[in-house]
PDB file of C-alpha atoms in Angstrom:
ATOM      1  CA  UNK A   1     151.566 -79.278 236.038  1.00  0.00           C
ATOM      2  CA  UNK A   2     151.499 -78.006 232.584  1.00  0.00           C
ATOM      3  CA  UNK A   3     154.768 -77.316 230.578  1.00  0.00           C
ATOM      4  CA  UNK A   4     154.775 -75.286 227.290  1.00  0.00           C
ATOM      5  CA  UNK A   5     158.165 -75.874 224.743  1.00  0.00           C
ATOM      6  CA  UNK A   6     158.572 -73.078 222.588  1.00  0.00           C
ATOM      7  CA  UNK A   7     160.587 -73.221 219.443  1.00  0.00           C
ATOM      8  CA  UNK A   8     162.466 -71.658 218.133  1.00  0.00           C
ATOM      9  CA  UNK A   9     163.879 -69.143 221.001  1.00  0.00           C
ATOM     10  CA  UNK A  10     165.343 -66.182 218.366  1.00  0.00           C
ATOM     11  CA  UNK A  11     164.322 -66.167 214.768  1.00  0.00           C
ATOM     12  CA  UNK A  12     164.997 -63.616 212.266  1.00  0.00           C
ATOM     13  CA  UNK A  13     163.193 -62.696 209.230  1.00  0.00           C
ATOM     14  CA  UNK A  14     163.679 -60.171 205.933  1.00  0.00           C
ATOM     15  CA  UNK A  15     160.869 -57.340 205.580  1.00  0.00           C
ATOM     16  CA  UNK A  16     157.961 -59.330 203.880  1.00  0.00           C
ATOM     17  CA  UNK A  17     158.503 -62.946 204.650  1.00  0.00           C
ATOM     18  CA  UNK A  18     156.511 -64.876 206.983  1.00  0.00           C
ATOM     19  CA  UNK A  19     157.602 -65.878 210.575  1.00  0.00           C
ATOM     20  CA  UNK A  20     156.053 -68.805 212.196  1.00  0.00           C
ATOM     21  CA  UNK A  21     156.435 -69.632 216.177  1.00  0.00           C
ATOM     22  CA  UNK A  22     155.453 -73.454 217.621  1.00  0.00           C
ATOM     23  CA  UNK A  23     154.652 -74.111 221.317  1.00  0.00           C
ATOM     24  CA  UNK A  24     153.953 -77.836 222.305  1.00  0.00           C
ATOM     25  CA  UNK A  25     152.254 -78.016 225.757  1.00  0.00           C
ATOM     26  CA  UNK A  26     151.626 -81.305 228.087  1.00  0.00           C
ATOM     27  CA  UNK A  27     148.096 -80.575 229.542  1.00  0.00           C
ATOM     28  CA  UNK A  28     145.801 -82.600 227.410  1.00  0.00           C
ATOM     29  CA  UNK A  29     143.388 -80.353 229.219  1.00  0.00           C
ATOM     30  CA  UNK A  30     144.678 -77.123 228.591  1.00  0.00           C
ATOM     31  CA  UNK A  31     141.853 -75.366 226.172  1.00  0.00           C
ATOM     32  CA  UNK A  32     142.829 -71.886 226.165  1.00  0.00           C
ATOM     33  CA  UNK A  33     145.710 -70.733 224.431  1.00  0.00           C
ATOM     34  CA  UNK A  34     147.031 -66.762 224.279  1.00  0.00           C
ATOM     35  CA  UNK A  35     149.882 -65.355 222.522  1.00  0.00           C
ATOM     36  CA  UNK A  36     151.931 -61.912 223.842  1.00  0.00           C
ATOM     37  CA  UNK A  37     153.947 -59.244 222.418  1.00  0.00           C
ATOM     38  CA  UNK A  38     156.692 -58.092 223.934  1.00  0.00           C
ATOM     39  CA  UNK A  39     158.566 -54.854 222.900  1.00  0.00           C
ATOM     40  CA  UNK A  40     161.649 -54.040 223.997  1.00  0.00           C
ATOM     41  CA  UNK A  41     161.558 -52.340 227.351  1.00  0.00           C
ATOM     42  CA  UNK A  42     157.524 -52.473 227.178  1.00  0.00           C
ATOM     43  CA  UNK A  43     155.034 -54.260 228.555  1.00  0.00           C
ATOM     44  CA  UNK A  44     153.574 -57.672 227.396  1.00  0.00           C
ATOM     45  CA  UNK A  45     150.127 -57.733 225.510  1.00  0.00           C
ATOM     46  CA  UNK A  46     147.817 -59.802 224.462  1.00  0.00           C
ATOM     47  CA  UNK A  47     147.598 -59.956 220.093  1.00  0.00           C
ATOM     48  CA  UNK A  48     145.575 -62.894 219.754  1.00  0.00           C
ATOM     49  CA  UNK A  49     144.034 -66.259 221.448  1.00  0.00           C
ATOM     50  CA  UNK A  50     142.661 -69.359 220.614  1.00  0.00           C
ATOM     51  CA  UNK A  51     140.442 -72.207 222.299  1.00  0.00           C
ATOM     52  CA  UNK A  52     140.666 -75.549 222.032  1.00  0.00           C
ATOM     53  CA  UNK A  53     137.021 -75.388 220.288  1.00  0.00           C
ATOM     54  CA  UNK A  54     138.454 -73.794 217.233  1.00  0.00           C
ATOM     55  CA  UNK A  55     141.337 -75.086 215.114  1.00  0.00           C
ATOM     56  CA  UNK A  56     142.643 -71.564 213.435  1.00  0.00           C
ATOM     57  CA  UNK A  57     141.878 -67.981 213.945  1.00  0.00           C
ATOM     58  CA  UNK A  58     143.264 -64.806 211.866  1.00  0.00           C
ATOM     59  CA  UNK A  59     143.456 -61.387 212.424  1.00  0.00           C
ATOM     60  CA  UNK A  60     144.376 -59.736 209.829  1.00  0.00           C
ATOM     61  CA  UNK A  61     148.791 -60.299 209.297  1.00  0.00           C
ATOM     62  CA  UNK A  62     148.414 -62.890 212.222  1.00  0.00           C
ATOM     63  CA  UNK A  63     147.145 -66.182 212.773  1.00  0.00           C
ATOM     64  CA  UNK A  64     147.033 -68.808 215.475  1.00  0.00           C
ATOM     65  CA  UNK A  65     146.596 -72.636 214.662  1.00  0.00           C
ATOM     66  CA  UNK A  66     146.082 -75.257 216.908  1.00  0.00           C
ATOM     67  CA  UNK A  67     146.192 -78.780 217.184  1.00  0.00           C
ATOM     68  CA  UNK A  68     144.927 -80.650 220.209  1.00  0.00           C
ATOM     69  CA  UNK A  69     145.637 -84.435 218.991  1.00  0.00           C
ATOM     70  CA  UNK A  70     149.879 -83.246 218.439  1.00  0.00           C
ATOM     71  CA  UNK A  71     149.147 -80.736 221.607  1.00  0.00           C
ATOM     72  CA  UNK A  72     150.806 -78.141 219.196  1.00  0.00           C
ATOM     73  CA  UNK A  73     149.783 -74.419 218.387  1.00  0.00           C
ATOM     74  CA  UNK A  74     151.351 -71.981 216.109  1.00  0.00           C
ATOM     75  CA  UNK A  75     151.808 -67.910 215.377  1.00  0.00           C
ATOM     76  CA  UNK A  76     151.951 -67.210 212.002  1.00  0.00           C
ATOM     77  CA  UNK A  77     152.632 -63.335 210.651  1.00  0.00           C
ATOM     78  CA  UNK A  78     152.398 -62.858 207.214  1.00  0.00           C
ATOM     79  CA  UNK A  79     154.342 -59.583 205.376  1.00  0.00           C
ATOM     80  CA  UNK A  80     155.963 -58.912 208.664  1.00  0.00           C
ATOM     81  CA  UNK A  81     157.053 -55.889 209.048  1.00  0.00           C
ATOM     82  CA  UNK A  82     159.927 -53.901 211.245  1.00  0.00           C
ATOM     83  CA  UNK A  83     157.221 -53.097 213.922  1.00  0.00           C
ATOM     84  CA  UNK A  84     156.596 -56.661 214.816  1.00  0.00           C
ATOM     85  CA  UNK A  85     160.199 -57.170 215.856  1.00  0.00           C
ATOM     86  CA  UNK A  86     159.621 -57.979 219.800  1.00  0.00           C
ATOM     87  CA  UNK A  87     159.617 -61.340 221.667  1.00  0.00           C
ATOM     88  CA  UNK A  88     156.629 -63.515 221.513  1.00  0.00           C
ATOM     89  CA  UNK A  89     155.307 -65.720 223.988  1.00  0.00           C
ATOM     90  CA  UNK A  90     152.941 -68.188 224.245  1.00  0.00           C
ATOM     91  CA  UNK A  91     151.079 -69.658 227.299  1.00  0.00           C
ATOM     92  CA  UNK A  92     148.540 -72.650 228.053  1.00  0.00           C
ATOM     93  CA  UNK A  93     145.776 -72.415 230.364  1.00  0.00           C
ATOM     94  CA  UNK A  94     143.458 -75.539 231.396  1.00  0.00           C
ATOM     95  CA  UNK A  95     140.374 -72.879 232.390  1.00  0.00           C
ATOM     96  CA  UNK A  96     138.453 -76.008 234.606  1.00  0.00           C
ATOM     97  CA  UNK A  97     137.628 -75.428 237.874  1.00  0.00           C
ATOM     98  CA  UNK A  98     139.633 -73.394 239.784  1.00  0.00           C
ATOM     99  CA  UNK A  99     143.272 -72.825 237.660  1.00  0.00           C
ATOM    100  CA  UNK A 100     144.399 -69.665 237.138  1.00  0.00           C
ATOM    101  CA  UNK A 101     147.297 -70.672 236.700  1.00  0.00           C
ATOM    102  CA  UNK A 102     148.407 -69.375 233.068  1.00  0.00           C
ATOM    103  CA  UNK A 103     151.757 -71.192 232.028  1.00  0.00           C
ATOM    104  CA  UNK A 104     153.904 -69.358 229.782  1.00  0.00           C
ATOM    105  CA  UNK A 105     156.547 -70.435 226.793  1.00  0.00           C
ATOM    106  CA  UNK A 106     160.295 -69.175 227.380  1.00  0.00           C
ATOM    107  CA  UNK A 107     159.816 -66.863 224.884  1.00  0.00           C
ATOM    108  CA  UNK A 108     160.536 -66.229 220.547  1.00  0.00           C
ATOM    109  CA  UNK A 109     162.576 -63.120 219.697  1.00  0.00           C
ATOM    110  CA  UNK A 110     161.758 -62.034 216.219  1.00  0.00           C
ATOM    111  CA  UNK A 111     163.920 -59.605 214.235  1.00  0.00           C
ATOM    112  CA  UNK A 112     162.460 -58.351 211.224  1.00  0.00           C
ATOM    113  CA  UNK A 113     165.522 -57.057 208.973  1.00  0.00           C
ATOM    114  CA  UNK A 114     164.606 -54.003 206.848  1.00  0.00           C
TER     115      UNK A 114
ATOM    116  CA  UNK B   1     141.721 -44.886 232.332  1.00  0.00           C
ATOM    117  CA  UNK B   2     145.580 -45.518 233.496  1.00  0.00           C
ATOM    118  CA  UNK B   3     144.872 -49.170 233.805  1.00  0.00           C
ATOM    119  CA  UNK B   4     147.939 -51.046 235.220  1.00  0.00           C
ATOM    120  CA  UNK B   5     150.094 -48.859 237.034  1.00  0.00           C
ATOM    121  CA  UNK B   6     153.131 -50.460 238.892  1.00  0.00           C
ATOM    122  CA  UNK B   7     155.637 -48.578 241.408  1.00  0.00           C
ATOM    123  CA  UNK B   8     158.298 -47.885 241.471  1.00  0.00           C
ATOM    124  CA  UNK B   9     159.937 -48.522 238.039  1.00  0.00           C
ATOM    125  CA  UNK B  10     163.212 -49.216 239.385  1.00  0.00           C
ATOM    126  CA  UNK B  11     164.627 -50.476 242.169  1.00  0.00           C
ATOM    127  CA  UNK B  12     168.563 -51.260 243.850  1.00  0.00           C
ATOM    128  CA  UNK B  13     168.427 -53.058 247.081  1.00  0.00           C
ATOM    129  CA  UNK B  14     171.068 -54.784 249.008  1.00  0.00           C
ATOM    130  CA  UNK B  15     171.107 -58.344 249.996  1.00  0.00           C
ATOM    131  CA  UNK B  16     168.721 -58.298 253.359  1.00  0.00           C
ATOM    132  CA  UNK B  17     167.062 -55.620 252.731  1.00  0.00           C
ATOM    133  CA  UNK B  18     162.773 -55.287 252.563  1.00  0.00           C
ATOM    134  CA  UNK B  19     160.886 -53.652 250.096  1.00  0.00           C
ATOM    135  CA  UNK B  20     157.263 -53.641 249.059  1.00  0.00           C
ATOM    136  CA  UNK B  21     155.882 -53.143 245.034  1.00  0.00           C
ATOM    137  CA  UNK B  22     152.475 -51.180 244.654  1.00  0.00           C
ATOM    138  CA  UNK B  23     150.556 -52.452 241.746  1.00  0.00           C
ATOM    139  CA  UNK B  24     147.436 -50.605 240.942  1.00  0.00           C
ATOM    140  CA  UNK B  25     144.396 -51.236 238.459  1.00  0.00           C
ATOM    141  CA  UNK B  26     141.294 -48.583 237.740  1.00  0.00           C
ATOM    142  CA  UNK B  27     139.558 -51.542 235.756  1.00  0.00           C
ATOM    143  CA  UNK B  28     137.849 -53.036 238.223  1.00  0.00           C
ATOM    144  CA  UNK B  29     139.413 -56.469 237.559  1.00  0.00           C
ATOM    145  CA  UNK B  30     138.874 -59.576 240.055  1.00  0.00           C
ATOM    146  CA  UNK B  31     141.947 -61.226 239.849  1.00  0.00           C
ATOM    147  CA  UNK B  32     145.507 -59.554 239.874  1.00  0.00           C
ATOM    148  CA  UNK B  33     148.844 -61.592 239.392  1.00  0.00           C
ATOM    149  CA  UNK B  34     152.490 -60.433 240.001  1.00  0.00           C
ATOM    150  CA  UNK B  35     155.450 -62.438 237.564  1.00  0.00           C
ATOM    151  CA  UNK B  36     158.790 -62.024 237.849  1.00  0.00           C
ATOM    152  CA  UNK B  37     160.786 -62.084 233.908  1.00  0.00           C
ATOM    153  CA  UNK B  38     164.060 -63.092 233.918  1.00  0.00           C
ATOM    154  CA  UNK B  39     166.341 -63.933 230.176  1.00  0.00           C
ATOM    155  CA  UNK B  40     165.133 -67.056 228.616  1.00  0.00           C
ATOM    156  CA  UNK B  41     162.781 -68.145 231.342  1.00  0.00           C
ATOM    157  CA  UNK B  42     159.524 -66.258 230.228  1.00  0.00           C
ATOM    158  CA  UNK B  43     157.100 -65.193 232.814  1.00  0.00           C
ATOM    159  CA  UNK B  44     156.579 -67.261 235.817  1.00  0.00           C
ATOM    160  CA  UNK B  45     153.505 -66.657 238.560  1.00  0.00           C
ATOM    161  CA  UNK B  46     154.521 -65.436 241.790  1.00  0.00           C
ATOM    162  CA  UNK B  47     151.822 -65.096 243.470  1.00  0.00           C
ATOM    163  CA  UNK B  48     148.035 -64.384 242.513  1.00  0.00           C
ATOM    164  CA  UNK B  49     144.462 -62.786 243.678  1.00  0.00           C
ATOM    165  CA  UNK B  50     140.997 -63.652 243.084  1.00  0.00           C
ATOM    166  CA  UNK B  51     139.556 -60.818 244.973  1.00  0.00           C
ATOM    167  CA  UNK B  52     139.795 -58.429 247.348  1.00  0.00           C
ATOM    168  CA  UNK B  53     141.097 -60.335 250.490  1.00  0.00           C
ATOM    169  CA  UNK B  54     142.403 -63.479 248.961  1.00  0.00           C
ATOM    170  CA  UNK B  55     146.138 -64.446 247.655  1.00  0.00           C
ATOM    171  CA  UNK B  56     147.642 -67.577 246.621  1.00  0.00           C
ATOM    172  CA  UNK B  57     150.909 -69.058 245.567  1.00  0.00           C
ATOM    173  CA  UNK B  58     151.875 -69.414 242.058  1.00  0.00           C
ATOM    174  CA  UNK B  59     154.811 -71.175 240.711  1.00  0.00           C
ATOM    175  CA  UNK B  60     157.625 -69.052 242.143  1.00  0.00           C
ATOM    176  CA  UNK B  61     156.070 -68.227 245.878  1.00  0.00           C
ATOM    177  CA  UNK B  62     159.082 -68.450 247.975  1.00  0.00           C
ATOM    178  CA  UNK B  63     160.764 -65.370 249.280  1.00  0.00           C
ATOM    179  CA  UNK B  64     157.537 -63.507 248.478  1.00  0.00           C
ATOM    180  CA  UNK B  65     154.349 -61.595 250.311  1.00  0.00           C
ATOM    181  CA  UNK B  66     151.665 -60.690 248.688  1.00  0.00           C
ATOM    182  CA  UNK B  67     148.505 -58.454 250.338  1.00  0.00           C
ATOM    183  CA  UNK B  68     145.045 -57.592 248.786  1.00  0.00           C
ATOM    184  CA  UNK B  69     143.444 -55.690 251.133  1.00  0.00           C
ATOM    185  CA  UNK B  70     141.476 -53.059 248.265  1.00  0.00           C
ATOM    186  CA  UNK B  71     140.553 -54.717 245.444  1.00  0.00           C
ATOM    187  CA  UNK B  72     141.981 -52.030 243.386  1.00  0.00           C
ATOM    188  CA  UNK B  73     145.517 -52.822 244.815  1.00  0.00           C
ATOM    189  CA  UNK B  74     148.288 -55.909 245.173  1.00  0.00           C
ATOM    190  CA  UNK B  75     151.274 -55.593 247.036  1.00  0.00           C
ATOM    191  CA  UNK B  76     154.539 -57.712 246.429  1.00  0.00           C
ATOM    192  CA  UNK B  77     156.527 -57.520 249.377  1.00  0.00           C
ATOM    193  CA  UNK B  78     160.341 -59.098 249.787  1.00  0.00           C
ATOM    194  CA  UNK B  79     161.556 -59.625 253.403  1.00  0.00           C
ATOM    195  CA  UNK B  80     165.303 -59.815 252.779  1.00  0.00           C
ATOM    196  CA  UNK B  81     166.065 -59.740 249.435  1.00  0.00           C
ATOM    197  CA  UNK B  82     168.747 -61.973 247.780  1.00  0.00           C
ATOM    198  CA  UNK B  83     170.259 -61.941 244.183  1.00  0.00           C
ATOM    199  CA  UNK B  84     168.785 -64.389 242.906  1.00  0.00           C
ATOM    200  CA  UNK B  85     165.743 -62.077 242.773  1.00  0.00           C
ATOM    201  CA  UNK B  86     166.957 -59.389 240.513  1.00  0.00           C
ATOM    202  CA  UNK B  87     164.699 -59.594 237.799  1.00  0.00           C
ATOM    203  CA  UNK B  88     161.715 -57.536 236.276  1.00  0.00           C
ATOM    204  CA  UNK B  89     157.978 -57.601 238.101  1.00  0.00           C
ATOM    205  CA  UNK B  90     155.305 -57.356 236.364  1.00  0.00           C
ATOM    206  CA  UNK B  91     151.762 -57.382 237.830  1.00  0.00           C
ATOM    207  CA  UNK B  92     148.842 -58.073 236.062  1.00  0.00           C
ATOM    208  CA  UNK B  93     145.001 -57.963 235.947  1.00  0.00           C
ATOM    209  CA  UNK B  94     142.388 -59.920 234.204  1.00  0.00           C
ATOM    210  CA  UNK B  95     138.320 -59.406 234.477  1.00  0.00           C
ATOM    211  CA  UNK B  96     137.682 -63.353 235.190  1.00  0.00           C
ATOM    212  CA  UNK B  97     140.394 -65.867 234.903  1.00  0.00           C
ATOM    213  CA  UNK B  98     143.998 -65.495 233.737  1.00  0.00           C
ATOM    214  CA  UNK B  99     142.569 -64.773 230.430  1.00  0.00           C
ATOM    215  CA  UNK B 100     143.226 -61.366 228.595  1.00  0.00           C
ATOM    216  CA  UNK B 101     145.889 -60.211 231.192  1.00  0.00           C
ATOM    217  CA  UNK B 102     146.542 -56.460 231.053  1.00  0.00           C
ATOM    218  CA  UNK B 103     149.844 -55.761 232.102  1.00  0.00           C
ATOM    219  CA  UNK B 104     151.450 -53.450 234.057  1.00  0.00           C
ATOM    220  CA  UNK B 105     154.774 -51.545 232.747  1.00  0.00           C
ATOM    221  CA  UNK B 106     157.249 -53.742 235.040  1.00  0.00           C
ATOM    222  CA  UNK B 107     159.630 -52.940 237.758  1.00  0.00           C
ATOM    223  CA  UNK B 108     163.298 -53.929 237.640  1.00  0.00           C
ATOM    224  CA  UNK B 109     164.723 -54.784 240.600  1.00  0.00           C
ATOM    225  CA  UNK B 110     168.064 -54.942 241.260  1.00  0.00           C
ATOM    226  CA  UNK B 111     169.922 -56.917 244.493  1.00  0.00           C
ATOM    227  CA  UNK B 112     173.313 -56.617 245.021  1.00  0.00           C
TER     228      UNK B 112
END
């Protein structure tokens, strides 16, 4: 089955820097990729996702990047800010015929210092 | 809409006990999914539903009942409970596929 690495597991950041997450995954099939906020005591959501069609997408502080020959994919948040402090966790899918099995990352948990 | 609505929000149970969580959606989603959280293992599938009347295992099945019998509802039932499942549920719901899962607020369950 698929297993996703995620790196680093706690990271912490000054008000304004950048903060970048990495999750390796072994599926060479795996072609959707979905990152989730987590605040504390909250529910997950979903912030952004990639496929494995596309190599980077942005929306507007974040970005996702993906690399399917190093099976790597990244978060990046740019100016971060104290409301992004949360965990972060990313997942692999391989969306062919009948999966629905969505395999998650152990999770990031970013501080974002004032 | 409410979307994702899980009860109850909390839970203590004794070793051997039975319980049953409600999960409820108002989207009109296919497929609904129930993950347990616990520290530093991120979410793992329990069990899963691709419509009304079907459930499968996920990754972390055993000790676990699931039911589908409205498509608007999933049930996670425990038999006897043990410690080792103290954790937080969440259940889930997606249109098609585990993409876009919208989340429900979690239920922390605690065995003793």
């Amino acid at each position: 089955g698929e297993n996703v690495e995620q790196h680093p597991s706690t990271l912490s950041v000054q008000e304004g820097d950048s903060a970048v997450i990495k999750c390796t995954y072994s599926d060479s099939a795996s072609n959707y990729f979905p990152w989730y906020k987590q605040e504390l005591g909250k529910r997950p959501q979903l912030i952004i996702d990639i496929r494995s069609n596309v190599g980077e997408k942005k929306d507007q502080r974040i970005a996702v990047t993906l690399n399917k020959t190093a099976k790597h994919f990244s978060l990046h948040i740019t100016e971060t800010q104290p409301e992004d402090s949360a965990v972060y966790f990313c997942a692999a899918l391989n969306s062919g015929g009948s999966n629905y099995k969505l395999t998650f990352g152990k999770g990031t948990l970013l501080t974002v210092n004032p | 809409n409410a979307g994702v609505t899980q009860t109850p929000k909390f839970r203590v149970l004794k070793t051997g006990q039975s319980m049953t969580l409600l999960c409820a959606q108002d989207m009109n989603h296919e497929y609904m999914y129930w993950y347990r959280q616990d520290p530093g293992m991120g979410l793992r599938l329990i069990h899963y539903s691709v419509g009304e009347g079907t459930t499968a295992k996920g990754e972390v099945p055993d000790g676990y009942n699931v039911s589908r019998l409205k498509k608007q509802n999933f049930l996670l039932g425990l038999e006897s409970a043990a410690p080792s499942q103290t954790s937080v549920y969440f259940c889930a719901s997606s249109f098609r596929g585990p993409t876009t899962l919208h989340f429900g607020n979690g239920t922390r369950l605690t065995v003793t």
